[in-house]
């Protein structure tokens, strides 16, 4: 029986705007290229920290993913390059989950997500992460958001 083989963490490129990301704003990552890894699963970890202040009720950072077959055609006006992003009211990107933020300006909080679930169990050749801040505060100016993924293959 095949066993999982884990790659170790790989950093996902987020724009500088992810640090200090305003409440109500969003960013997209650079594309993750799965054409060479040929991963069966990518485990995504999103870590966030807010600035000081009063959090909104139910403060979260929403996490979406979007896939591309060729690395150039993306939904919702995404580009596959790290940058700021305006999330449409009815996005075609897939909602993956939330990172719940319970304390402002505290230690970072993180959550892991299996990315393939957003794509029906099969990773696309290319995918991006979208982070949308709904905490009521800006994210921390130096440690606002970090995204890493771990490739899962069989051995």
mmCIF file of C-alpha atoms in Angstrom, residues 76-147:
data_model
loop_
_atom_site.group_PDB
_atom_site.id
_atom_site.type_symbol
_atom_site.label_atom_id
_atom_site.label_comp_id
_atom_site.label_asym_id
_atom_site.label_seq_id
_atom_site.Cartn_x
_atom_site.Cartn_y
_atom_site.Cartn_z
ATOM 1 C CA UNK A 76 -12.720 36.578 -11.072
ATOM 2 C CA UNK A 77 -10.026 38.748 -12.677
ATOM 3 C CA UNK A 78 -7.199 36.938 -10.900
ATOM 4 C CA UNK A 79 -3.794 37.034 -12.583
ATOM 5 C CA UNK A 80 -1.697 34.310 -10.965
ATOM 6 C CA UNK A 81 0.671 37.020 -9.681
ATOM 7 C CA UNK A 82 0.872 38.256 -6.098
ATOM 8 C CA UNK A 83 -1.062 41.486 -5.641
ATOM 9 C CA UNK A 84 -4.085 43.241 -4.249
ATOM 10 C CA UNK A 85 -7.426 41.930 -5.398
ATOM 11 C CA UNK A 86 -11.063 43.003 -5.368
ATOM 12 C CA UNK A 87 -13.184 39.990 -4.507
ATOM 13 C CA UNK A 88 -16.432 39.997 -6.524
ATOM 14 C CA UNK A 89 -19.742 39.909 -4.656
ATOM 15 C CA UNK A 90 -20.386 36.449 -6.134
ATOM 16 C CA UNK A 91 -16.935 34.949 -6.726
ATOM 17 C CA UNK A 92 -16.240 31.934 -8.911
ATOM 18 C CA UNK A 93 -13.217 31.202 -6.736
ATOM 19 C CA UNK A 94 -13.893 28.472 -4.183
ATOM 20 C CA UNK A 95 -14.340 29.354 -0.520
ATOM 21 C CA UNK A 96 -11.967 27.102 1.424
ATOM 22 C CA UNK A 97 -12.646 28.267 4.983
ATOM 23 C CA UNK A 98 -11.829 30.848 7.624
ATOM 24 C CA UNK A 99 -9.025 31.619 10.012
ATOM 25 C CA UNK A 100 -10.823 32.691 13.192
ATOM 26 C CA UNK A 101 -9.210 35.611 15.003
ATOM 27 C CA UNK A 102 -10.225 35.788 18.663
ATOM 28 C CA UNK A 103 -7.725 38.300 20.075
ATOM 29 C CA UNK A 104 -6.374 41.487 18.506
ATOM 30 C CA UNK A 105 -2.612 42.077 18.313
ATOM 31 C CA UNK A 106 -1.983 38.743 20.006
ATOM 32 C CA UNK A 107 0.124 35.830 18.902
ATOM 33 C CA UNK A 108 -0.435 34.707 15.351
ATOM 34 C CA UNK A 109 -3.251 32.281 14.617
ATOM 35 C CA UNK A 110 -3.227 29.722 11.847
ATOM 36 C CA UNK A 111 -5.270 27.014 10.232
ATOM 37 C CA UNK A 112 -4.511 24.193 7.801
ATOM 38 C CA UNK A 113 -6.651 23.401 4.763
ATOM 39 C CA UNK A 114 -6.506 20.480 2.283
ATOM 40 C CA UNK A 115 -6.546 22.348 -1.046
ATOM 41 C CA UNK A 116 -7.811 19.484 -3.228
ATOM 42 C CA UNK A 117 -11.213 19.581 -1.504
ATOM 43 C CA UNK A 118 -11.887 22.901 -3.232
ATOM 44 C CA UNK A 119 -11.381 21.210 -6.607
ATOM 45 C CA UNK A 120 -13.417 18.048 -6.105
ATOM 46 C CA UNK A 121 -10.455 16.019 -4.851
ATOM 47 C CA UNK A 122 -8.020 16.701 -7.716
ATOM 48 C CA UNK A 123 -5.539 19.577 -7.706
ATOM 49 C CA UNK A 124 -5.400 21.710 -10.856
ATOM 50 C CA UNK A 125 -2.074 22.355 -12.601
ATOM 51 C CA UNK A 126 -1.953 25.876 -11.074
ATOM 52 C CA UNK A 127 -3.738 27.436 -8.099
ATOM 53 C CA UNK A 128 -3.737 30.666 -6.116
ATOM 54 C CA UNK A 129 -4.811 31.649 -2.600
ATOM 55 C CA UNK A 130 -7.017 34.656 -1.912
ATOM 56 C CA UNK A 131 -7.121 36.145 1.590
ATOM 57 C CA UNK A 132 -9.965 38.516 2.474
ATOM 58 C CA UNK A 133 -9.723 40.399 5.776
ATOM 59 C CA UNK A 134 -12.999 40.563 7.728
ATOM 60 C CA UNK A 135 -11.574 41.089 11.213
ATOM 61 C CA UNK A 136 -12.632 44.703 11.711
ATOM 62 C CA UNK A 137 -8.955 45.680 11.940
ATOM 63 C CA UNK A 138 -6.003 45.915 9.604
ATOM 64 C CA UNK A 139 -3.598 43.004 9.757
ATOM 65 C CA UNK A 140 -0.299 43.569 11.539
ATOM 66 C CA UNK A 141 2.112 45.722 9.517
ATOM 67 C CA UNK A 142 5.040 43.301 9.755
ATOM 68 C CA UNK A 143 3.493 39.866 10.393
ATOM 69 C CA UNK A 144 0.028 40.281 8.887
ATOM 70 C CA UNK A 145 -0.334 37.146 6.789
ATOM 71 C CA UNK A 146 1.799 34.190 5.755
ATOM 72 C CA UNK A 147 0.810 31.256 3.548
#
